Amino acid sequence: MPIVFACAASHAPGMTAWTEAAPKQQADNFLGAYRKLGERLAACKPDAIVTLTVEHWANFFLNSMPTFCIGRAEHYDGPVEEWLRIPKGRVPGDPQLSAKLIDGCLNGGFDPTFSDELLFDHATYLPLHFLNPNLSVPVVPVIINTLTAPMPTAKRCFAFGEILGQALRGSEKRVALIATGGLSHWPGEAQHGKINIPFDKQFLAHLLAGEHHRLTAYTHDEINREAGSGGHEIRTWIALAGAVQSWKAELIAYEPIVPWATGCGLVAFNP
Amino acid sequence: MSLYQVQKLLYHVNRDPERRQGYRRNASAFVKTYDLTETESAAILNLDVRALYAMGVHSLLLRPFTLLHNLSNEDYAKALKED
């Protein structure tokens, strides 16, 4: 059975950890849209959620940094951040679907790491808090290294998404796909707080126009320069575009929220 | 120069409660268990944010480490911008 829902969403920790620091209208608009997107996800009655996600030193370090890693655990605990103001919880996994995705990758020209034990940090837990608030739908995390160079190219991330999409279309389960991260931000850097609105809008325009050749043309240096160290997370959005192919992107919200130090975007994809 | 060791120490203190306790109990002894130069040890022990950032410590290791020392957003930003 098919992919029944797909969206891409930012995961700035300020959304929950220091919500009230943002101008009220901006915060209400964005978080209201986030919750409504969660209602759309629920209405699609998915059997499982696959998150195209990243992490922030929650599981991996420089002794061994996987480029792509697929979680195969029975469950995932999180969030690791005590200060996120999201209650600790346990998210059910779907090892069977994980195995199917891993096989799909190995047969399709990708050799991801797999892991039977992963913690979720805000990158995965925060979107689930809004999109799967009761943690009722099992989750399979697919982690892309956007944390530390060298990272997979945009082109390779798109191709990875294509393979995942193929594997999911061959699954008997109804699957919701969530890409998480971006847009421009410089977390913990000297430029912390900067948001490159023109970059964000251009990226969204490429996504909405289905210009896949533009998405795959982004280089590491360009993203680093224009969207910051946190902007590398747009690779998850690019992978999602690869997974859903001809689906049309729909802009749900874009807010450059300075107190959250992030260009915050929400995009749904519709068949 | 052993940036890897500096980052490993920060990663351990950030993520591992037992090691964090060891660091808090006796930071001078704790840093000696890593292969660090004197400059690197001093930067950690003095919480010299600017020096750690300049040597290339990842911002998402550095900021959580400074949060454990209750460094405010304002003071962190100021430290990075100082020459």
XYZ file of C-alpha atoms in Angstrom:
354
model
C 0.000 0.000 0.000
C 0.981 3.486 -0.566
C 2.314 6.626 0.874
C -0.837 8.286 2.182
C 0.563 11.535 3.549
C 3.763 13.554 3.206
C 4.968 16.784 4.732
C 8.145 18.648 5.566
C 8.445 20.643 8.764
C 11.000 22.649 10.703
C 11.821 21.586 14.254
C 13.275 24.666 15.993
C 13.438 23.792 19.705
C 12.140 27.278 20.572
C 8.722 26.140 19.288
C 8.201 24.359 22.589
C 11.145 25.360 24.800
C 10.688 29.132 24.523
C 7.402 29.456 22.636
C 6.478 32.751 24.274
C 9.711 34.437 23.167
C 8.266 34.659 19.633
C 5.735 37.344 18.642
C 2.387 35.847 19.620
C 0.781 36.089 16.210
C 3.753 34.479 14.474
C 3.881 31.664 17.012
C 0.116 31.120 16.897
C 0.048 31.085 13.098
C 2.888 28.636 12.785
C 2.044 26.263 15.619
C -1.660 26.352 14.735
C -0.785 25.329 11.189
C 1.518 22.607 12.580
C -1.342 21.121 14.650
C -3.777 21.318 11.736
C -1.268 19.445 9.614
C -1.305 16.795 12.346
C -5.078 16.524 11.928
C -4.586 16.001 8.195
C -2.061 13.279 8.935
C -4.482 11.537 11.325
C -7.292 11.761 8.751
C -5.129 9.734 6.342
C -5.174 6.873 8.895
C -1.555 5.827 8.521
C -0.363 2.490 9.907
C 3.142 3.918 10.328
C 5.134 7.128 10.047
C 8.553 7.249 8.410
C 10.530 10.296 9.472
C 13.303 11.574 7.236
C 15.187 13.153 10.062
C 18.514 14.258 11.483
C 20.101 14.223 14.887
C 22.227 16.456 17.085
C 24.810 14.192 18.783
C 22.049 12.195 20.485
C 23.245 8.811 19.235
C 26.278 9.199 17.024
C 29.705 10.756 17.469
C 32.753 11.207 15.284
C 34.070 7.730 16.130
C 31.342 6.433 13.793
C 29.035 8.760 11.888
C 26.595 7.080 9.521
C 25.618 8.951 6.377
C 22.230 7.225 6.322
C 20.835 5.215 9.236
C 17.512 3.422 9.473
C 16.127 2.653 12.922
C 14.860 -0.914 13.441
C 13.911 -0.720 17.110
C 10.717 -1.838 18.859
C 10.510 1.632 20.395
C 12.394 4.914 20.752
C 12.706 7.017 23.897
C 12.927 10.764 23.959
C 13.262 13.611 23.839
C 16.848 13.650 25.107
C 16.683 17.389 25.866
C 15.519 18.024 29.434
C 14.748 21.642 28.583
C 12.481 21.042 25.558
C 9.252 21.222 27.623
C 7.919 18.094 25.936
C 7.190 15.237 28.364
C 9.449 12.210 28.076
C 7.861 9.353 26.254
C 8.311 6.130 24.358
C 7.446 6.075 20.671
C 6.489 2.679 19.253
C 8.589 1.473 16.317
C 7.769 -0.811 13.407
C 10.732 -3.186 12.970
C 8.971 -5.016 10.140
C 8.646 -1.857 8.076
C 12.218 -0.911 9.023
C 13.450 -4.229 7.657
C 11.511 -3.661 4.457
C 13.063 -0.229 4.016
C 16.558 -1.546 4.694
C 16.066 -4.346 2.147
C 14.676 -1.847 -0.343
C 17.794 0.263 0.066
C 20.230 -2.649 -0.228
C 18.478 -3.884 -3.362
C 18.235 -0.368 -4.752
C 21.865 0.706 -4.554
C 22.060 2.170 -1.030
C 23.789 0.609 1.952
C 22.493 2.357 5.042
C 23.546 1.694 8.604
C 20.780 0.216 10.712
C 20.264 0.500 14.439
C 18.138 -1.418 16.931
C 18.537 1.286 19.578
C 18.133 4.988 18.963
C 17.110 7.919 21.100
C 15.041 10.717 19.648
C 16.141 14.284 20.115
C 14.052 17.331 19.234
C 14.637 16.777 15.496
C 12.253 13.808 15.554
C 10.365 14.271 18.782
C 9.219 17.851 18.241
C 7.515 17.204 14.867
C 5.866 14.110 16.361
C 4.636 16.224 19.278
C 2.618 18.314 16.801
C 1.875 15.766 14.071
C 1.399 12.567 16.102
C 0.549 14.038 19.500
C -0.637 10.847 21.145
C 2.407 8.955 19.816
C -0.160 6.396 18.703
C 1.248 5.745 15.226
C 4.452 3.634 15.103
C 7.506 5.429 13.737
C 10.502 4.393 11.668
C 13.299 6.970 11.810
C 15.545 7.414 8.794
C 18.460 9.610 9.817
C 20.499 11.574 7.299
C 23.810 13.049 8.429
C 23.377 16.803 8.154
C 25.274 17.411 11.374
C 28.908 17.269 10.418
C 30.805 17.235 7.129
C 31.230 15.365 4.938
C 27.508 14.987 4.304
C 25.672 13.254 1.458
C 25.098 15.451 -1.583
C 21.662 16.877 -2.348
C 21.572 14.674 -5.427
C 22.306 11.578 -3.373
C 19.671 12.505 -0.786
C 17.082 12.864 -3.544
C 18.056 9.449 -4.931
C 17.896 7.962 -1.423
C 14.357 9.343 -1.132
C 13.466 7.758 -4.469
C 14.544 4.339 -3.213
C 12.650 4.773 0.058
C 9.563 5.863 -1.885
C 9.777 2.773 -4.087
C 10.071 0.500 -1.047
C 7.100 2.184 0.641
C 4.909 1.936 -2.433
C 5.550 -1.812 -2.335
C 4.526 -2.033 1.318
C 1.133 -3.275 2.420
C 1.023 -0.522 5.033
C -0.371 2.976 4.799
C 2.612 5.198 5.456
C 2.918 8.870 6.358
C 6.225 10.513 5.515
C 7.582 13.413 7.532
C 10.782 15.258 6.612
C 12.152 17.404 9.402
C 14.664 20.237 9.633
C 15.693 23.622 8.223
C 15.206 26.083 6.858
C 18.056 28.589 7.267
C 19.554 28.790 10.768
C 22.931 28.970 12.475
C 22.415 27.202 15.833
C 25.072 27.982 18.421
C 27.185 29.768 15.828
C 28.518 33.318 15.855
C 25.673 34.175 13.433
C 23.037 32.576 15.704
C 19.710 34.321 15.137
C 20.352 35.088 11.487
C 17.666 33.927 9.015
C 18.203 34.134 5.263
C 14.662 34.814 4.085
C 15.555 35.079 0.357
C 17.272 31.682 0.504
C 14.314 30.098 2.293
C 11.816 31.541 -0.178
C 13.861 30.440 -3.159
C 14.157 26.927 -1.768
C 10.401 26.798 -1.122
C 9.735 28.110 -4.638
C 11.825 25.284 -6.136
C 9.947 22.782 -3.998
C 6.509 24.170 -4.894
C 7.370 24.258 -8.587
C 8.581 20.655 -8.468
C 11.968 21.763 -9.828
C 13.843 18.658 -8.810
C 16.891 19.585 -10.866
C 17.188 22.774 -8.768
C 16.853 20.839 -5.518
C 19.563 18.374 -6.485
C 21.873 21.175 -7.632
C 22.380 22.647 -4.160
C 25.991 22.231 -3.100
C 27.308 21.798 0.421
C 29.171 25.115 0.262
C 26.136 27.001 -0.999
C 23.905 25.626 1.752
C 26.582 26.287 4.363
C 27.078 29.870 3.227
C 23.460 30.810 2.580
C 21.436 28.678 5.001
C 23.953 28.051 7.787
C 25.094 24.962 9.607
C 21.461 24.169 10.469
C 20.354 24.741 6.882
C 22.015 21.463 5.876
C 18.870 19.818 7.204
C 17.061 20.776 3.978
C 18.559 17.525 2.701
C 15.652 15.737 4.428
C 13.182 17.873 2.448
C 15.071 17.067 -0.748
C 14.937 13.348 0.088
C 11.179 13.667 0.631
C 10.777 15.310 -2.774
C 12.574 12.260 -4.182
C 10.264 9.898 -2.307
C 6.972 11.429 -3.470
C 8.134 12.359 -6.984
C 5.166 13.841 -8.862
C 3.207 14.903 -5.772
C 2.602 18.656 -5.649
C 4.028 20.632 -2.790
C 1.658 22.981 -0.961
C 2.980 25.764 1.255
C 1.251 25.562 4.622
C 3.300 28.170 6.471
C 6.561 30.069 6.374
C 7.583 32.304 9.243
C 11.087 33.655 9.849
C 10.901 33.589 13.634
C 13.890 35.470 15.040
C 13.533 34.467 18.718
C 13.511 30.855 17.536
C 16.481 31.710 15.320
C 15.065 29.762 12.386
C 13.283 30.208 9.081
C 10.338 27.965 9.966
C 8.569 26.175 7.138
C 5.704 23.734 6.749
C 4.976 22.108 3.398
C 2.479 19.364 2.594
C 2.727 17.184 -0.512
C -0.449 16.053 -2.267
C -0.921 13.361 -4.913
C 46.142 19.855 18.448
C 43.505 17.227 19.108
C 40.130 18.663 18.211
C 38.697 15.154 18.204
C 39.640 14.674 21.861
C 38.237 18.065 22.850
C 34.939 17.266 21.146
C 34.899 13.778 22.638
C 35.237 15.230 26.127
C 32.371 17.685 25.498
C 30.220 14.940 23.968
C 30.813 12.708 26.994
C 30.036 15.439 29.526
C 26.938 16.517 27.591
C 25.485 13.065 27.059
C 26.723 10.759 29.827
C 25.485 11.519 33.368
C 28.243 9.480 35.033
C 31.032 11.235 33.177
C 29.329 14.581 33.794
C 29.428 13.835 37.495
C 33.126 13.022 37.244
C 33.789 16.262 35.417
C 31.847 18.250 37.990
C 33.581 16.539 40.882
C 37.098 17.273 39.671
C 37.394 18.930 36.271
C 41.200 19.182 36.376
C 41.566 15.449 36.915
C 38.809 14.675 34.394
C 40.448 16.557 31.495
C 43.678 14.603 32.102
C 41.902 11.422 31.030
C 41.786 12.809 27.455
C 44.733 13.357 25.137
C 44.700 17.153 25.187
C 47.316 19.863 24.818
C 47.741 22.343 27.667
C 45.983 25.014 25.592
C 43.001 22.739 25.003
C 42.778 21.736 28.668
C 42.926 25.394 29.695
C 40.211 26.355 27.219
C 37.915 23.713 28.717
C 38.747 24.431 32.353
C 38.324 28.200 31.871
C 35.205 27.708 29.717
C 36.908 29.857 27.095
C 34.010 29.751 24.624
C 35.750 31.887 22.034
C 38.866 29.680 22.040
C 36.853 26.464 21.821
C 34.768 27.834 18.927
C 37.880 29.129 17.165
C 39.581 25.714 17.359
C 36.558 24.260 15.535
C 34.446 22.668 18.239
C 31.012 21.934 16.744
C 28.471 24.541 17.828
C 25.980 21.876 18.867
C 28.546 20.332 21.203
C 29.733 23.688 22.490
C 26.380 25.318 23.221
C 24.965 22.401 25.262
C 28.281 22.236 27.171
C 27.994 25.939 28.056
C 24.342 25.417 29.043
C 25.564 22.924 31.652
C 27.538 25.869 33.042
C 24.399 28.060 32.984
C 25.821 30.436 30.377
C 22.987 32.638 29.123
C 22.208 33.143 25.433
C 23.405 36.723 25.716
C 26.724 35.818 27.358
C 27.280 32.978 24.896
C 26.689 35.280 21.907
C 28.928 37.929 23.457
C 31.717 35.409 24.033
C 31.640 34.320 20.384
C 31.799 37.858 19.109
C 34.726 38.968 21.270
C 38.070 39.321 19.523
